[in-house]
GROMACS .gro file of C-alpha atoms in nm:
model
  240
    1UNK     CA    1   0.168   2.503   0.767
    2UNK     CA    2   0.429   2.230   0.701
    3UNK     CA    3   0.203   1.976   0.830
    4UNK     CA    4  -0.105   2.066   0.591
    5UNK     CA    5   0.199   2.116   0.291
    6UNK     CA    6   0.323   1.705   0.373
    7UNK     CA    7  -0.074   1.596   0.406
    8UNK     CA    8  -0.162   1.722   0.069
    9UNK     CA    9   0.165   1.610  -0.055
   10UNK     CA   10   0.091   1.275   0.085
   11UNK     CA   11  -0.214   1.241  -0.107
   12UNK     CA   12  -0.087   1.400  -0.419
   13UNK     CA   13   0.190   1.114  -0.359
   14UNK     CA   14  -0.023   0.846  -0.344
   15UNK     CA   15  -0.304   0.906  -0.545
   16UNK     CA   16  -0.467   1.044  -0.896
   17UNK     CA   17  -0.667   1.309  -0.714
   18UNK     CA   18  -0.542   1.682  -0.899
   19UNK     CA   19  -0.388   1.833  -0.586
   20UNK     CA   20  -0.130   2.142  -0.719
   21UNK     CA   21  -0.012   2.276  -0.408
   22UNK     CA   22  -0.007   2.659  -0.411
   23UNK     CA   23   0.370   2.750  -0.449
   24UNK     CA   24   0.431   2.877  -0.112
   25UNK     CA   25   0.320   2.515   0.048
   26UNK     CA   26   0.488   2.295  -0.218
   27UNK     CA   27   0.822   2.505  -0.100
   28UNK     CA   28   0.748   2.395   0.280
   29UNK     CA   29   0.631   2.049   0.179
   30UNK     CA   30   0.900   1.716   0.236
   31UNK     CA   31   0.839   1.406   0.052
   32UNK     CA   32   1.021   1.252   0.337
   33UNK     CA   33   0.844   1.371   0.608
   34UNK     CA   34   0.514   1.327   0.421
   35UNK     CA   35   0.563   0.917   0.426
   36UNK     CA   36   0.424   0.992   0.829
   37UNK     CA   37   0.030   1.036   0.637
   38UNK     CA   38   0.066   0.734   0.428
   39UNK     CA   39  -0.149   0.582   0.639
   40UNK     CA   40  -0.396   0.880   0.680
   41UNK     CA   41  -0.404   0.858   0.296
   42UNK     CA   42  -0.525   0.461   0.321
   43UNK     CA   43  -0.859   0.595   0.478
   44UNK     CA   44  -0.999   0.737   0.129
   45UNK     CA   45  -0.969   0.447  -0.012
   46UNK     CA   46  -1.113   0.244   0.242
   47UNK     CA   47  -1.394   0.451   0.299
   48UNK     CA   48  -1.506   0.428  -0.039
   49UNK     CA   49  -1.500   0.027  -0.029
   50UNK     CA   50  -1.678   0.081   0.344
   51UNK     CA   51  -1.914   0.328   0.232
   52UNK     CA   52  -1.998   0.151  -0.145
   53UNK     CA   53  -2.060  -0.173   0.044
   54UNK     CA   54  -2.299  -0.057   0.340
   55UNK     CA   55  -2.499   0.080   0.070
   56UNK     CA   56  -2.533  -0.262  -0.038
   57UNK     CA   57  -2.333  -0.568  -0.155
   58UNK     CA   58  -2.491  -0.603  -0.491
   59UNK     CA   59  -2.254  -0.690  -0.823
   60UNK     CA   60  -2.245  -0.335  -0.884
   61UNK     CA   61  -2.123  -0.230  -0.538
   62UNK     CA   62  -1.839  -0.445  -0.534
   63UNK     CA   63  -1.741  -0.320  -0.889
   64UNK     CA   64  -1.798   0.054  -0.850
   65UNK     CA   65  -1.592   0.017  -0.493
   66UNK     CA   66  -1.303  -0.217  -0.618
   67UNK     CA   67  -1.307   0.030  -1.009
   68UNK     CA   68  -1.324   0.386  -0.809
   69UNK     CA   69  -1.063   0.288  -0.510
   70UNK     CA   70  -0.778   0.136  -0.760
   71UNK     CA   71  -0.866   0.393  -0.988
   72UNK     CA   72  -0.766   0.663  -0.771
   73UNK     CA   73  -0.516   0.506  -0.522
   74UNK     CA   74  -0.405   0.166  -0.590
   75UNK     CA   75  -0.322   0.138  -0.960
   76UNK     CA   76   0.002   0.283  -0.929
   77UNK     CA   77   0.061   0.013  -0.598
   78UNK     CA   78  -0.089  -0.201  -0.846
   79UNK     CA   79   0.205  -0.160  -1.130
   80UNK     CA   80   0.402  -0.221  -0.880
   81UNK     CA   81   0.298  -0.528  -0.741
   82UNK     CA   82   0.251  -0.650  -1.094
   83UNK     CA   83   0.634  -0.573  -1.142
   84UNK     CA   84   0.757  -0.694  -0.854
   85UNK     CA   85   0.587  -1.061  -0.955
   86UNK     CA   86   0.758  -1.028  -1.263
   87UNK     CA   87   1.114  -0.956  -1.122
   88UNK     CA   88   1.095  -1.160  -0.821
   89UNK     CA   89   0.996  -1.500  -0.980
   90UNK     CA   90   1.162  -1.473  -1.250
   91UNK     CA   91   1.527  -1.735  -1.233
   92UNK     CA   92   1.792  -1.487  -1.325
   93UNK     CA   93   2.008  -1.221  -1.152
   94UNK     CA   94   1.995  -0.952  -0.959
   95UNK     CA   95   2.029  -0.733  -1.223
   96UNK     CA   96   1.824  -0.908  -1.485
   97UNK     CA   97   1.556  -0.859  -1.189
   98UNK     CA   98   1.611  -0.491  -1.125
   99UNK     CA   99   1.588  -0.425  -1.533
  100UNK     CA  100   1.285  -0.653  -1.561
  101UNK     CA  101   1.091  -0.457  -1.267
  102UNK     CA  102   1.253  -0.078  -1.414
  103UNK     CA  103   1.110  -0.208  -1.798
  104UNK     CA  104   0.745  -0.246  -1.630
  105UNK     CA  105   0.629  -0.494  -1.932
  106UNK     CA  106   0.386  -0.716  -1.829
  107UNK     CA  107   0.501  -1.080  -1.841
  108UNK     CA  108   0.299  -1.408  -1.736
  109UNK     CA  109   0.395  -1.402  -1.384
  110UNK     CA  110   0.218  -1.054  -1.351
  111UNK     CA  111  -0.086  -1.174  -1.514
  112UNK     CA  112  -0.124  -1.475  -1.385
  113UNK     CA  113  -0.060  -1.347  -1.002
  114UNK     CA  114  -0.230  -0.997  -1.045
  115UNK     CA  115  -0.536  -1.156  -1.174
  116UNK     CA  116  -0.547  -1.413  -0.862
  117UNK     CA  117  -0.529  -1.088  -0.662
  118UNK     CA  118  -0.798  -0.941  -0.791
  119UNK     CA  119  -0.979  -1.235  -0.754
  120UNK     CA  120  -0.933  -1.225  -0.425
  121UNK     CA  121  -1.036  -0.897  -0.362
  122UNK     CA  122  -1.368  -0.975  -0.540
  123UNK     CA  123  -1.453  -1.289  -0.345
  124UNK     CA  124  -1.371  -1.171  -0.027
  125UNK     CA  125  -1.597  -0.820  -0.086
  126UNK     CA  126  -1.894  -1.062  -0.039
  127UNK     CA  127  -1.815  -1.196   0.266
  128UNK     CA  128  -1.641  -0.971   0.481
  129UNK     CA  129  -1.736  -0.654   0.656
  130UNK     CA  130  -1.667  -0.341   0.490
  131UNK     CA  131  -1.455  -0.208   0.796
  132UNK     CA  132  -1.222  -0.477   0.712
  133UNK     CA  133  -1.126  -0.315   0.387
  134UNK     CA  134  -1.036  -0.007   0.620
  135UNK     CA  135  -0.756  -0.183   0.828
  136UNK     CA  136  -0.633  -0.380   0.540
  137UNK     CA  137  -0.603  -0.017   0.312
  138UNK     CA  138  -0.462   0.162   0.620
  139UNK     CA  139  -0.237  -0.083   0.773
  140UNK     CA  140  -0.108  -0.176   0.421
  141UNK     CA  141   0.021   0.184   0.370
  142UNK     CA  142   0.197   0.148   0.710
  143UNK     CA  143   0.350  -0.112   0.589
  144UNK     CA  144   0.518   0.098   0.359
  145UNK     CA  145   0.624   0.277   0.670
  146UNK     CA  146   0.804   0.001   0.774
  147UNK     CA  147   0.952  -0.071   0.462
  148UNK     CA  148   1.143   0.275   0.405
  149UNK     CA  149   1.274   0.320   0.773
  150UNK     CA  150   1.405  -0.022   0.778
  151UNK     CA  151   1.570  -0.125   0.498
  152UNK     CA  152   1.826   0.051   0.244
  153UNK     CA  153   1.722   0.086  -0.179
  154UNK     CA  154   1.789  -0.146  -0.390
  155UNK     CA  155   1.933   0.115  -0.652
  156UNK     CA  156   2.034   0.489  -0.671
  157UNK     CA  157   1.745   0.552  -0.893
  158UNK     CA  158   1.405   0.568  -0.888
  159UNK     CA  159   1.093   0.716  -0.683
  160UNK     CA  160   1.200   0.421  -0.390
  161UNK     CA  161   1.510   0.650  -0.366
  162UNK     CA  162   1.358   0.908  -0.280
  163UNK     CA  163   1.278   0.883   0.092
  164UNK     CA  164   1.573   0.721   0.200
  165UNK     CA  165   1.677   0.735   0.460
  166UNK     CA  166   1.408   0.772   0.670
  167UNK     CA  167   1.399   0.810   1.048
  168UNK     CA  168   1.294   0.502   1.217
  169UNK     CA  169   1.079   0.735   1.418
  170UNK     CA  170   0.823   0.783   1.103
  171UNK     CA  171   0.707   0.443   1.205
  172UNK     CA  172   0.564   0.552   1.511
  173UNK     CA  173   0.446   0.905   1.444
  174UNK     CA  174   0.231   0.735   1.135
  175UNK     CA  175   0.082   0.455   1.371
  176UNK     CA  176  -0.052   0.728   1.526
  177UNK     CA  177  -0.285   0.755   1.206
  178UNK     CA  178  -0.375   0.378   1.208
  179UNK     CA  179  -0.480   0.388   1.635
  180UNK     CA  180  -0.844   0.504   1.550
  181UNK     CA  181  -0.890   0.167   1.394
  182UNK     CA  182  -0.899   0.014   1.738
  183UNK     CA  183  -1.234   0.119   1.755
  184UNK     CA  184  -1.356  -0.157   1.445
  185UNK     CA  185  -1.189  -0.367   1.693
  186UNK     CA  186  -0.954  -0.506   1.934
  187UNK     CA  187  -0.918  -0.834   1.792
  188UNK     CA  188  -0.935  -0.746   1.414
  189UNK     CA  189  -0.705  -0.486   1.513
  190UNK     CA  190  -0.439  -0.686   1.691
  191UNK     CA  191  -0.450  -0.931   1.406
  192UNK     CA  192  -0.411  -0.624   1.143
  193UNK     CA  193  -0.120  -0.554   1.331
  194UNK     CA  194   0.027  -0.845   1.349
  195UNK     CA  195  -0.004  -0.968   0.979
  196UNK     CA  196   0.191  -0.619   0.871
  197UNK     CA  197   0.469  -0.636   1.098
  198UNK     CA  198   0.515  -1.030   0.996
  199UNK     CA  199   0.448  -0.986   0.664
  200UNK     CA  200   0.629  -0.669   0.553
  201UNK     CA  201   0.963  -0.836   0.690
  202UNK     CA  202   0.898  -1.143   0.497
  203UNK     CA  203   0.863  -0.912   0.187
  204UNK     CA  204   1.193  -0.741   0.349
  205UNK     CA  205   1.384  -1.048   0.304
  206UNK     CA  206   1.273  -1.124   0.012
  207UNK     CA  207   1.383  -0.832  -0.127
  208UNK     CA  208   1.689  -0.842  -0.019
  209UNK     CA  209   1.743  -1.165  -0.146
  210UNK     CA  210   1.621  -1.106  -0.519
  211UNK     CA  211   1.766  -0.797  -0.548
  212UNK     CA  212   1.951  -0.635  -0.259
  213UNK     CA  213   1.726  -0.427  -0.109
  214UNK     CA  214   1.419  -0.205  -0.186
  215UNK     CA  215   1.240   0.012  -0.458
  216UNK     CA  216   0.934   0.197  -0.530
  217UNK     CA  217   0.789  -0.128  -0.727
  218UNK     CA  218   0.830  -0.312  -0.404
  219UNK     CA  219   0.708  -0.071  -0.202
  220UNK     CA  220   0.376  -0.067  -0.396
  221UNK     CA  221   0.383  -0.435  -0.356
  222UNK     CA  222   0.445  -0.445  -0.004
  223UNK     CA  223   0.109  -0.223   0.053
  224UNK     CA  224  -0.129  -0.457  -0.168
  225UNK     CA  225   0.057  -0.766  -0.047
  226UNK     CA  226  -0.048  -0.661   0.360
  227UNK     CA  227  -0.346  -0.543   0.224
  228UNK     CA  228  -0.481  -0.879   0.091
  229UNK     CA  229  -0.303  -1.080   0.416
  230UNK     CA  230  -0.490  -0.880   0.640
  231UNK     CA  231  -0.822  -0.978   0.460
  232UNK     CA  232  -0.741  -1.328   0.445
  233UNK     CA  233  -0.636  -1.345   0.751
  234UNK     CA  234  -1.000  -1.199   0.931
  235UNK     CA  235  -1.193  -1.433   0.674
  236UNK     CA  236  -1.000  -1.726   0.791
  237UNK     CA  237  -1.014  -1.649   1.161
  238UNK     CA  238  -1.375  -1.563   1.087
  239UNK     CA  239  -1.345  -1.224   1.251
  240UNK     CA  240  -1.420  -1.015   1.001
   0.00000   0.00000   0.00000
């Protein structure tokens, strides 16, 4: 029962879908524990990009599958990658950082990076596969995994707070959830695994060096960040 309480928690969590869990199961459920489907979560999101794009890679396609999936998962990752830009890049101190990313105004770092991003996105819906978008929305929730279970928060506030501190053990019961992508591939795969590991400690680092540690704006950023390495890293390698 726990287990079904920290899934729909987990997508509740993570998503705009309107899941109330019945009172009985929101009393069993653990935000903590629920960070282990993060991962399970990134497959709604991917499917929708995998299953919009079989149907066809028209205009349409790629705008109904990038409009639907931020819509209801990635907007709020979104916020927080456009945050993190903002506080991150901007010359000041640690606090001035922290205040910028807790304010959540848009300022021309966010716009100008965001908008690259979703460039990105765009161009690379036309070439790659759309199983590719399934590792990169998967293993980019892992990352967030990662993220929580080895590093401290950057403040006592805020949803980042809240699932600290996690076991280190989280990381490997949730890459339980991202071992049925092995079957898109061993070598897309190994390369999807690679990139997160690399890239969420890079982002680590960083973190700690702008502003001490971690918080939910980061963590957001962390996913999206993996998410779009992963992509360009199969288009490059021309794997995808």
């Amino acid at each position: 029962m726990n287990f079904f309480a920290n899934i729909l928690l987990a997508i509740s969590f993570l998503s705009r879908i309107p899941i109330k869990l019945p009172e009985k199961l929101y009393q069993k459920a653990d935000l903590k524990k629920s960070a282990v489907f993060f991962p399970l979560v990134g497959y709604l999101p991917g499917l929708i990009i995998f299953l919009m794009l079989s149907i066809g890679n028209s205009i349409l396609n790629r705008f109904l599958a990038l409009a639907i999936s931020f819509w209801l998962f990635d907007l709020f990752h979104f916020d927080g990658l456009l945050d993190t830009f903002d506080g991150f890049l901007n010359q000041s101190t640690r606090e001035k950082r922290l205040e910028i990313m807790s304010k959540g105004n848009v300022g021309p770092f966010a716009v100008f990076f965001g908008t690259l991003f979703v460039l990105a996105i765009w161009e690379l819906m036309k070439t790659l596969k759309p199983s590719c978008f399934l590792l990169g929305s998967v293993f980019g929730r892992w990352a967030i995994n990662i993220m929580i279970c080895t590093s401290k928060p950057a403040k006592e506030t805020g949803l980042g707070k809240l699932f600290f501190p996690s076991s280190p053990l989280t990381i490997l019961y949730s890459f339980s959830f991202v071992l049925p992508l092995l079957y898109l591939g061993v070598k897309s795969f190994i390369i999807s695994l690679a990139v997160t590991i690399l890239v969420s400690f890079a982002l680590k680092k960083i973190a700690y060096a702008k502003i001490g540690g971690i918080t939910g704006d980061v963590l957001g950023a962390t996913h999206l960040i993996v998410y779009l390495s992963i992509l360009l890293s199969i288009s490059l390698l021309q794997i995808g």
